[in-house]
PDB file of C-alpha atoms in Angstrom:
ATOM      1  CA  UNK A 136       0.031   0.043  -0.049  1.00 96.00           C
ATOM      2  CA  UNK A 137       1.885   3.000  -1.320  1.00 95.00           C
ATOM      3  CA  UNK A 138       1.388   6.701  -0.719  1.00 94.00           C
ATOM      4  CA  UNK A 139       1.277   8.563  -3.966  1.00 94.00           C
ATOM      5  CA  UNK A 140       0.499  11.984  -2.730  1.00 93.00           C
ATOM      6  CA  UNK A 141       2.106  15.081  -3.959  1.00 93.00           C
ATOM      7  CA  UNK A 142       4.784  15.205  -1.400  1.00 89.00           C
ATOM      8  CA  UNK A 143       6.094  11.788  -2.880  1.00 90.00           C
ATOM      9  CA  UNK A 144       7.044  13.632  -6.155  1.00 90.00           C
ATOM     10  CA  UNK A 145      10.500  12.769  -7.386  1.00 89.00           C
ATOM     11  CA  UNK A 146      13.363  10.935  -5.357  1.00 84.00           C
ATOM     12  CA  UNK A 147      10.687   9.229  -2.681  1.00 84.00           C
ATOM     13  CA  UNK A 148       8.508   7.569  -5.074  1.00 89.00           C
ATOM     14  CA  UNK A 149      11.443   6.644  -7.705  1.00 88.00           C
ATOM     15  CA  UNK A 150      13.007   4.962  -4.437  1.00 83.00           C
ATOM     16  CA  UNK A 151       9.972   3.252  -3.558  1.00 86.00           C
ATOM     17  CA  UNK A 152       9.540   1.792  -7.078  1.00 90.00           C
ATOM     18  CA  UNK A 153      12.992   0.468  -6.757  1.00 86.00           C
ATOM     19  CA  UNK A 154      12.106  -1.195  -3.724  1.00 83.00           C
ATOM     20  CA  UNK A 155       8.834  -2.747  -5.119  1.00 89.00           C
ATOM     21  CA  UNK A 156      10.918  -4.046  -8.192  1.00 91.00           C
ATOM     22  CA  UNK A 157      13.335  -5.610  -5.525  1.00 85.00           C
ATOM     23  CA  UNK A 158      10.184  -7.444  -3.954  1.00 87.00           C
ATOM     24  CA  UNK A 159       8.877  -8.411  -7.012  1.00 92.00           C
ATOM     25  CA  UNK A 160      12.228 -10.029  -8.139  1.00 89.00           C
ATOM     26  CA  UNK A 161      12.483 -11.864  -4.952  1.00 86.00           C
ATOM     27  CA  UNK A 162       9.047 -13.427  -4.739  1.00 89.00           C
ATOM     28  CA  UNK A 163       8.538 -16.963  -6.059  1.00 90.00           C
ATOM     29  CA  UNK A 164       5.776 -18.204  -8.267  1.00 93.00           C
ATOM     30  CA  UNK A 165       3.864 -19.490  -4.974  1.00 91.00           C
ATOM     31  CA  UNK A 166       3.625 -15.895  -3.725  1.00 91.00           C
ATOM     32  CA  UNK A 167       0.941 -13.173  -4.574  1.00 94.00           C
ATOM     33  CA  UNK A 168       1.400  -9.693  -4.640  1.00 95.00           C
ATOM     34  CA  UNK A 169      -1.137  -6.918  -4.895  1.00 96.00           C
ATOM     35  CA  UNK A 170      -0.326  -3.026  -5.285  1.00 97.00           C
ATOM     36  CA  UNK A 171      -2.709  -0.269  -3.780  1.00 97.00           C
ATOM     37  CA  UNK A 172      -1.729   3.359  -3.881  1.00 96.00           C
ATOM     38  CA  UNK A 173      -3.385   6.257  -2.552  1.00 96.00           C
ATOM     39  CA  UNK A 174      -3.483   9.999  -2.745  1.00 95.00           C
ATOM     40  CA  UNK A 175      -6.528  11.902  -2.406  1.00 95.00           C
ATOM     41  CA  UNK A 176      -8.270   8.607  -3.043  1.00 94.00           C
ATOM     42  CA  UNK A 177      -7.256   4.941  -3.099  1.00 96.00           C
ATOM     43  CA  UNK A 178      -6.580   2.870  -6.363  1.00 95.00           C
ATOM     44  CA  UNK A 179      -5.827  -0.767  -6.903  1.00 96.00           C
ATOM     45  CA  UNK A 180      -3.159  -0.755  -9.198  1.00 96.00           C
ATOM     46  CA  UNK A 181      -2.598  -4.692  -9.321  1.00 96.00           C
ATOM     47  CA  UNK A 182      -4.797  -7.252  -7.753  1.00 95.00           C
ATOM     48  CA  UNK A 183      -3.640 -10.116  -5.952  1.00 94.00           C
ATOM     49  CA  UNK A 184      -1.258 -11.818  -8.613  1.00 96.00           C
ATOM     50  CA  UNK A 185       0.817 -14.978  -8.633  1.00 95.00           C
ATOM     51  CA  UNK A 186       4.635 -13.712  -9.055  1.00 95.00           C
ATOM     52  CA  UNK A 187       5.004 -16.210 -11.868  1.00 96.00           C
ATOM     53  CA  UNK A 188       6.938 -14.839 -15.134  1.00 95.00           C
ATOM     54  CA  UNK A 189       3.734 -13.153 -16.322  1.00 96.00           C
ATOM     55  CA  UNK A 190       2.546 -11.988 -12.921  1.00 97.00           C
ATOM     56  CA  UNK A 191       6.217 -10.180 -12.663  1.00 96.00           C
ATOM     57  CA  UNK A 192       5.974  -8.600 -16.133  1.00 97.00           C
ATOM     58  CA  UNK A 193       2.539  -7.038 -14.888  1.00 97.00           C
ATOM     59  CA  UNK A 194       3.607  -5.970 -11.757  1.00 97.00           C
ATOM     60  CA  UNK A 195       6.700  -4.119 -13.386  1.00 96.00           C
ATOM     61  CA  UNK A 196       4.571  -2.803 -15.691  1.00 96.00           C
ATOM     62  CA  UNK A 197       2.088  -1.315 -13.140  1.00 96.00           C
ATOM     63  CA  UNK A 198       5.055   0.031 -10.874  1.00 96.00           C
ATOM     64  CA  UNK A 199       6.578   1.787 -13.622  1.00 96.00           C
ATOM     65  CA  UNK A 200       3.327   3.630 -14.289  1.00 95.00           C
ATOM     66  CA  UNK A 201       2.877   5.156 -10.777  1.00 95.00           C
ATOM     67  CA  UNK A 202       2.596   8.790 -10.607  1.00 93.00           C
ATOM     68  CA  UNK A 203       2.315  11.040  -7.670  1.00 94.00           C
ATOM     69  CA  UNK A 204      -0.374  13.686  -6.914  1.00 93.00           C
ATOM     70  CA  UNK A 205      -3.111  14.497  -4.431  1.00 94.00           C
ATOM     71  CA  UNK A 206      -3.494  14.529  -0.785  1.00 94.00           C
ATOM     72  CA  UNK A 207      -2.922  11.627   1.825  1.00 93.00           C
ATOM     73  CA  UNK A 208      -5.997   9.360   2.099  1.00 95.00           C
ATOM     74  CA  UNK A 209      -4.010   6.821   4.209  1.00 96.00           C
ATOM     75  CA  UNK A 210      -7.128   4.901   5.518  1.00 96.00           C
ATOM     76  CA  UNK A 211      -8.710   4.710   2.226  1.00 97.00           C
ATOM     77  CA  UNK A 212      -5.349   2.766   0.865  1.00 97.00           C
ATOM     78  CA  UNK A 213      -5.009   0.790   3.952  1.00 97.00           C
ATOM     79  CA  UNK A 214      -8.681  -0.543   3.888  1.00 97.00           C
ATOM     80  CA  UNK A 215      -8.507  -1.280   0.345  1.00 97.00           C
ATOM     81  CA  UNK A 216      -5.244  -3.275   0.793  1.00 96.00           C
ATOM     82  CA  UNK A 217      -6.898  -5.198   3.746  1.00 95.00           C
ATOM     83  CA  UNK A 218      -9.961  -5.900   1.659  1.00 95.00           C
ATOM     84  CA  UNK A 219      -8.011  -7.719  -0.955  1.00 94.00           C
ATOM     85  CA  UNK A 220      -6.784  -9.815   1.639  1.00 91.00           C
ATOM     86  CA  UNK A 221     -10.562 -10.547   3.226  1.00 89.00           C
ATOM     87  CA  UNK A 222     -11.793 -11.222  -0.318  1.00 88.00           C
ATOM     88  CA  UNK A 223      -9.178 -13.919  -1.126  1.00 82.00           C
ATOM     89  CA  UNK A 224     -10.375 -15.407   2.057  1.00 73.00           C
ATOM     90  CA  UNK A 225      -8.093 -17.131   4.922  1.00 66.00           C
ATOM     91  CA  UNK A 226      -5.674 -19.961   3.964  1.00 66.00           C
ATOM     92  CA  UNK A 227      -2.500 -21.333   4.928  1.00 66.00           C
ATOM     93  CA  UNK A 228      -0.428 -18.743   3.659  1.00 75.00           C
ATOM     94  CA  UNK A 229       1.139 -15.826   5.475  1.00 82.00           C
ATOM     95  CA  UNK A 230      -0.764 -12.899   4.503  1.00 88.00           C
ATOM     96  CA  UNK A 231       0.728  -9.382   5.112  1.00 91.00           C
ATOM     97  CA  UNK A 232       0.447  -5.552   4.141  1.00 94.00           C
ATOM     98  CA  UNK A 233       3.267  -3.277   3.713  1.00 93.00           C
ATOM     99  CA  UNK A 234       2.214   0.385   4.123  1.00 94.00           C
ATOM    100  CA  UNK A 235       4.561   3.114   3.019  1.00 91.00           C
ATOM    101  CA  UNK A 236       3.846   6.992   3.531  1.00 90.00           C
ATOM    102  CA  UNK A 237       6.010  10.188   4.122  1.00 85.00           C
ATOM    103  CA  UNK A 238       3.190  12.530   5.216  1.00 81.00           C
ATOM    104  CA  UNK A 239       0.267  12.742   7.897  1.00 89.00           C
ATOM    105  CA  UNK A 240      -3.206  11.510   6.999  1.00 91.00           C
ATOM    106  CA  UNK A 241      -5.281  14.423   5.537  1.00 91.00           C
ATOM    107  CA  UNK A 242      -8.397  12.672   3.982  1.00 92.00           C
ATOM    108  CA  UNK A 243     -10.632  10.125   5.240  1.00 94.00           C
ATOM    109  CA  UNK A 244     -10.068   8.861   8.814  1.00 95.00           C
ATOM    110  CA  UNK A 245      -7.364  10.999  10.366  1.00 93.00           C
ATOM    111  CA  UNK A 246      -7.648  10.057  13.988  1.00 94.00           C
ATOM    112  CA  UNK A 247      -5.130   7.196  15.103  1.00 94.00           C
ATOM    113  CA  UNK A 248      -7.805   5.357  17.673  1.00 95.00           C
ATOM    114  CA  UNK A 249     -10.840   5.656  15.246  1.00 96.00           C
ATOM    115  CA  UNK A 250      -8.585   3.965  12.209  1.00 96.00           C
ATOM    116  CA  UNK A 251      -7.119   1.327  14.854  1.00 96.00           C
ATOM    117  CA  UNK A 252     -10.576   0.385  15.912  1.00 95.00           C
ATOM    118  CA  UNK A 253     -11.823   0.264  12.233  1.00 95.00           C
ATOM    119  CA  UNK A 254      -8.960  -2.246  11.464  1.00 96.00           C
ATOM    120  CA  UNK A 255      -8.799  -4.505  14.475  1.00 94.00           C
ATOM    121  CA  UNK A 256     -11.790  -6.809  13.531  1.00 93.00           C
ATOM    122  CA  UNK A 257     -10.643  -6.976   9.861  1.00 93.00           C
ATOM    123  CA  UNK A 258      -6.981  -7.868  10.903  1.00 92.00           C
ATOM    124  CA  UNK A 259      -7.899 -10.226  13.722  1.00 88.00           C
ATOM    125  CA  UNK A 260     -10.339 -12.917  12.754  1.00 79.00           C
ATOM    126  CA  UNK A 261     -10.031 -15.916  15.309  1.00 66.00           C
ATOM    127  CA  UNK A 262      -6.397 -17.137  15.101  1.00 64.00           C
ATOM    128  CA  UNK A 263      -5.841 -15.781  11.750  1.00 73.00           C
ATOM    129  CA  UNK A 264      -4.049 -12.310  11.487  1.00 83.00           C
ATOM    130  CA  UNK A 265      -3.405 -10.213   8.525  1.00 90.00           C
ATOM    131  CA  UNK A 266       0.007  -8.507   9.602  1.00 91.00           C
ATOM    132  CA  UNK A 267       0.416  -4.875   8.929  1.00 94.00           C
ATOM    133  CA  UNK A 268       3.818  -3.462   8.684  1.00 93.00           C
ATOM    134  CA  UNK A 269       4.145   0.355   8.363  1.00 93.00           C
ATOM    135  CA  UNK A 270       6.991   2.511   6.823  1.00 89.00           C
ATOM    136  CA  UNK A 271       7.426   6.217   7.796  1.00 87.00           C
ATOM    137  CA  UNK A 272       9.818   8.179   5.556  1.00 84.00           C
ATOM    138  CA  UNK A 273      11.274  11.326   6.745  1.00 77.00           C
ATOM    139  CA  UNK A 274      10.205  13.594   9.588  1.00 77.00           C
ATOM    140  CA  UNK A 275       6.655  14.717   8.276  1.00 78.00           C
ATOM    141  CA  UNK A 276       4.845  11.555   8.780  1.00 82.00           C
ATOM    142  CA  UNK A 277       2.855  10.611  11.911  1.00 85.00           C
ATOM    143  CA  UNK A 278       4.756   7.922  14.107  1.00 89.00           C
ATOM    144  CA  UNK A 279       1.821   7.588  16.550  1.00 92.00           C
ATOM    145  CA  UNK A 280      -0.744   6.445  13.672  1.00 93.00           C
ATOM    146  CA  UNK A 281       1.748   4.213  11.907  1.00 94.00           C
ATOM    147  CA  UNK A 282       3.098   2.793  15.386  1.00 93.00           C
ATOM    148  CA  UNK A 283      -0.549   2.129  16.438  1.00 94.00           C
ATOM    149  CA  UNK A 284      -1.552   0.167  13.246  1.00 95.00           C
ATOM    150  CA  UNK A 285       1.514  -1.900  13.123  1.00 93.00           C
ATOM    151  CA  UNK A 286       0.948  -2.905  16.909  1.00 92.00           C
ATOM    152  CA  UNK A 287      -2.683  -3.566  16.335  1.00 92.00           C
ATOM    153  CA  UNK A 288      -1.876  -5.640  13.457  1.00 90.00           C
ATOM    154  CA  UNK A 289       0.966  -7.807  14.718  1.00 86.00           C
ATOM    155  CA  UNK A 290       3.434  -6.003  12.476  1.00 89.00           C
ATOM    156  CA  UNK A 291       6.358  -3.814  12.775  1.00 89.00           C
ATOM    157  CA  UNK A 292       6.859   0.003  12.373  1.00 91.00           C
ATOM    158  CA  UNK A 293      10.174   1.040  10.553  1.00 89.00           C
ATOM    159  CA  UNK A 294      11.078   4.682  10.764  1.00 86.00           C
ATOM    160  CA  UNK A 295      13.062   5.473   7.817  1.00 81.00           C
ATOM    161  CA  UNK A 296      15.424   8.656   8.091  1.00 74.00           C
ATOM    162  CA  UNK A 297      16.778   9.161   4.725  1.00 72.00           C
ATOM    163  CA  UNK A 298      16.427   7.829   1.064  1.00 69.00           C
ATOM    164  CA  UNK A 299      19.341   5.287   1.361  1.00 72.00           C
ATOM    165  CA  UNK A 300      17.273   3.324   4.136  1.00 73.00           C
ATOM    166  CA  UNK A 301      14.338   2.655   2.122  1.00 72.00           C
ATOM    167  CA  UNK A 302      15.384  -0.413   0.169  1.00 70.00           C
ATOM    168  CA  UNK A 303      17.140  -1.762   3.167  1.00 75.00           C
ATOM    169  CA  UNK A 304      13.952  -1.520   5.405  1.00 76.00           C
ATOM    170  CA  UNK A 305      11.624  -3.225   2.691  1.00 72.00           C
ATOM    171  CA  UNK A 306      14.372  -6.047   2.417  1.00 73.00           C
ATOM    172  CA  UNK A 307      14.411  -6.507   6.013  1.00 79.00           C
ATOM    173  CA  UNK A 308      10.676  -6.799   6.360  1.00 81.00           C
ATOM    174  CA  UNK A 309      10.383  -8.874   3.472  1.00 74.00           C
ATOM    175  CA  UNK A 310      12.866 -11.417   5.044  1.00 70.00           C
ATOM    176  CA  UNK A 311      11.001 -11.635   8.017  1.00 63.00           C
ATOM    177  CA  UNK A 312       7.478 -12.362   6.128  1.00 67.00           C
ATOM    178  CA  UNK A 313       9.278 -15.038   4.052  1.00 57.00           C
ATOM    179  CA  UNK A 314      10.685 -17.003   6.947  1.00 53.00           C
ATOM    180  CA  UNK A 315       7.349 -17.218   8.966  1.00 51.00           C
ATOM    181  CA  UNK A 316       7.395 -20.780  10.274  1.00 47.00           C
ATOM    182  CA  UNK A 317       4.194 -20.616  12.599  1.00 52.00           C
ATOM    183  CA  UNK A 318       0.826 -18.554  12.336  1.00 51.00           C
ATOM    184  CA  UNK A 319      -1.853 -18.320  14.680  1.00 56.00           C
ATOM    185  CA  UNK A 320      -0.106 -19.722  17.917  1.00 62.00           C
ATOM    186  CA  UNK A 321      -1.659 -19.473  21.085  1.00 69.00           C
ATOM    187  CA  UNK A 322       0.467 -19.425  24.438  1.00 72.00           C
ATOM    188  CA  UNK A 323      -1.318 -20.960  27.549  1.00 75.00           C
ATOM    189  CA  UNK A 324      -0.205 -20.777  30.843  1.00 76.00           C
ATOM    190  CA  UNK A 325      -1.359 -23.307  33.745  1.00 79.00           C
ATOM    191  CA  UNK A 326      -0.031 -22.289  37.101  1.00 79.00           C
ATOM    192  CA  UNK A 327       0.390 -24.559  40.189  1.00 81.00           C
ATOM    193  CA  UNK A 328      -2.426 -24.923  42.352  1.00 78.00           C
ATOM    194  CA  UNK A 329      -3.298 -21.929  44.385  1.00 77.00           C
ATOM    195  CA  UNK A 330      -1.141 -19.441  42.141  1.00 82.00           C
ATOM    196  CA  UNK A 331      -3.286 -17.059  39.844  1.00 80.00           C
ATOM    197  CA  UNK A 332      -2.040 -15.549  36.794  1.00 78.00           C
ATOM    198  CA  UNK A 333      -3.358 -12.072  36.169  1.00 75.00           C
ATOM    199  CA  UNK A 334      -1.597 -10.820  33.044  1.00 75.00           C
ATOM    200  CA  UNK A 335       0.757 -12.209  30.334  1.00 71.00           C
ATOM    201  CA  UNK A 336       2.845  -9.238  28.830  1.00 70.00           C
ATOM    202  CA  UNK A 337       3.604  -9.382  25.109  1.00 61.00           C
ATOM    203  CA  UNK A 338       7.091  -7.301  25.146  1.00 48.00           C
ATOM    204  CA  UNK A 339       9.306  -6.805  22.011  1.00 42.00           C
ATOM    205  CA  UNK A 340      11.271  -4.389  20.466  1.00 38.00           C
ATOM    206  CA  UNK A 341      10.225  -2.327  17.360  1.00 37.00           C
ATOM    207  CA  UNK A 342      12.809  -1.677  14.370  1.00 38.00           C
ATOM    208  CA  UNK A 343      13.930   1.277  16.384  1.00 37.00           C
ATOM    209  CA  UNK A 344      14.621  -0.201  19.396  1.00 33.00           C
ATOM    210  CA  UNK A 345      11.658   0.973  21.483  1.00 33.00           C
ATOM    211  CA  UNK A 346       9.314  -1.482  23.062  1.00 33.00           C
ATOM    212  CA  UNK A 347       5.816  -2.264  22.551  1.00 37.00           C
ATOM    213  CA  UNK A 348       3.762  -4.032  25.205  1.00 34.00           C
ATOM    214  CA  UNK A 349       0.155  -5.664  25.499  1.00 36.00           C
ATOM    215  CA  UNK A 350      -1.296  -7.254  28.579  1.00 35.00           C
ATOM    216  CA  UNK A 351      -3.963 -10.169  27.990  1.00 35.00           C
ATOM    217  CA  UNK A 352      -6.632 -10.518  30.398  1.00 33.00           C
ATOM    218  CA  UNK A 353      -6.554 -13.821  32.455  1.00 34.00           C
ATOM    219  CA  UNK A 354      -8.849 -16.401  31.744  1.00 36.00           C
ATOM    220  CA  UNK A 355      -9.643 -19.830  33.188  1.00 32.00           C
ATOM    221  CA  UNK A 356      -7.383 -22.621  32.008  1.00 33.00           C
ATOM    222  CA  UNK A 357      -8.737 -26.071  31.636  1.00 30.00           C
ATOM    223  CA  UNK A 358      -8.366 -27.507  34.982  1.00 34.00           C
ATOM    224  CA  UNK A 359      -5.993 -24.645  36.223  1.00 40.00           C
ATOM    225  CA  UNK A 360      -8.398 -22.348  38.027  1.00 45.00           C
ATOM    226  CA  UNK A 361      -6.294 -19.320  37.304  1.00 52.00           C
ATOM    227  CA  UNK A 362      -4.236 -19.677  34.046  1.00 52.00           C
ATOM    228  CA  UNK A 363      -4.172 -17.203  31.031  1.00 52.00           C
ATOM    229  CA  UNK A 364      -4.183 -17.576  27.178  1.00 51.00           C
ATOM    230  CA  UNK A 365      -2.831 -15.152  24.753  1.00 52.00           C
ATOM    231  CA  UNK A 366      -2.591 -15.165  20.987  1.00 51.00           C
ATOM    232  CA  UNK A 367       1.132 -15.206  20.301  1.00 53.00           C
ATOM    233  CA  UNK A 368       0.706 -14.424  16.305  1.00 52.00           C
ATOM    234  CA  UNK A 369       3.202 -15.969  14.006  1.00 52.00           C
ATOM    235  CA  UNK A 370       6.655 -17.172  14.477  1.00 49.00           C
ATOM    236  CA  UNK A 371       9.754 -16.152  12.487  1.00 47.00           C
ATOM    237  CA  UNK A 372      12.486 -18.631  12.071  1.00 44.00           C
ATOM    238  CA  UNK A 373      15.570 -17.548  13.969  1.00 46.00           C
ATOM    239  CA  UNK A 374      13.703 -14.883  16.199  1.00 51.00           C
ATOM    240  CA  UNK A 375      12.678 -14.957  19.830  1.00 61.00           C
ATOM    241  CA  UNK A 376       9.442 -13.970  21.289  1.00 59.00           C
ATOM    242  CA  UNK A 377       9.448 -13.396  24.959  1.00 67.00           C
ATOM    243  CA  UNK A 378       6.652 -13.071  27.395  1.00 67.00           C
ATOM    244  CA  UNK A 379       6.454 -11.567  31.067  1.00 73.00           C
ATOM    245  CA  UNK A 380       4.175 -13.388  33.364  1.00 75.00           C
ATOM    246  CA  UNK A 381       2.463 -11.633  36.300  1.00 76.00           C
ATOM    247  CA  UNK A 382       1.255 -13.929  38.909  1.00 73.00           C
ATOM    248  CA  UNK A 383       0.059 -14.110  42.511  1.00 74.00           C
ATOM    249  CA  UNK A 384       1.108 -17.060  44.894  1.00 75.00           C
ATOM    250  CA  UNK A 385      -1.284 -17.902  47.384  1.00 72.00           C
ATOM    251  CA  UNK A 386      -1.313 -16.551  51.164  1.00 64.00           C
ATOM    252  CA  UNK A 387       2.012 -14.976  52.522  1.00 59.00           C
ATOM    253  CA  UNK A 388       4.765 -14.384  50.090  1.00 53.00           C
ATOM    254  CA  UNK A 389       6.697 -17.516  49.305  1.00 50.00           C
ATOM    255  CA  UNK A 390      10.011 -18.643  47.628  1.00 48.00           C
ATOM    256  CA  UNK A 391       9.462 -21.693  45.636  1.00 47.00           C
ATOM    257  CA  UNK A 392      12.498 -24.013  45.372  1.00 48.00           C
ATOM    258  CA  UNK A 393      13.130 -27.519  44.086  1.00 46.00           C
ATOM    259  CA  UNK A 394      12.632 -28.918  47.535  1.00 46.00           C
ATOM    260  CA  UNK A 395       9.356 -27.164  48.361  1.00 45.00           C
ATOM    261  CA  UNK A 396       7.810 -23.840  49.379  1.00 44.00           C
ATOM    262  CA  UNK A 397       9.405 -22.119  52.394  1.00 46.00           C
ATOM    263  CA  UNK A 398       6.581 -19.530  53.632  1.00 46.00           C
ATOM    264  CA  UNK A 399       7.790 -16.299  54.857  1.00 46.00           C
ATOM    265  CA  UNK A 400      10.765 -16.048  52.881  1.00 44.00           C
ATOM    266  CA  UNK A 401       9.402 -12.831  51.001  1.00 43.00           C
ATOM    267  CA  UNK A 402      10.425 -13.557  47.499  1.00 40.00           C
ATOM    268  CA  UNK A 403       8.882 -15.109  44.398  1.00 40.00           C
ATOM    269  CA  UNK A 404      10.461 -16.898  41.621  1.00 36.00           C
TER     270      UNK A 404
END
């Protein structure tokens, strides 16, 4: 999903086109690619198309024909891109949206909270997720909105400070998408008898070293009486996902050791 507003005229759009050509080149015939652009309105440049020889030729033609102009209807572009996935239906394949913009939304939905609420039921349907990775170029875009979108949709937010970083950011994201080894994973925690789990924290670093955290409300696990469950999303080969567990032991604070529990020691382990 590419911003083609007037601010993208010249070098920014040329570099995005170069990055799109890189993506087309490295996708396999089993992969499908769609291209949506947005200015004052959104436009489907390329429907979901298999990247075989004919599909690559068509994608290359559509990329080269892209022209900048208009305002920044980011929400219209994003929703159209997500609609292509929902129309295709769920399946065994990884589904992702890469959203690139250099400006602030000034057409359509311009409030972050409203847009996140709008896309949340679309990107999360049961254990199936459409990941949205966002790319903000330069200092004129709205990081809060892009970060809110990516956090909601189990994606990453990339801050691209200069032209030279555009291709590298796309390549890093594409590498992660290509190496997904698990989808819709669910983490379930069943504590010892009498111990109650109140939250499971999902904490991971985004592309700039910041942190994003989401806490799952506890729910009764089968037979656990105080366990918790959390959708863990997808897994990428060679990458770790960490979870922090907030728990409450019974009675006075205890230290649990291999030999048993020693009341009154004042610690938790």
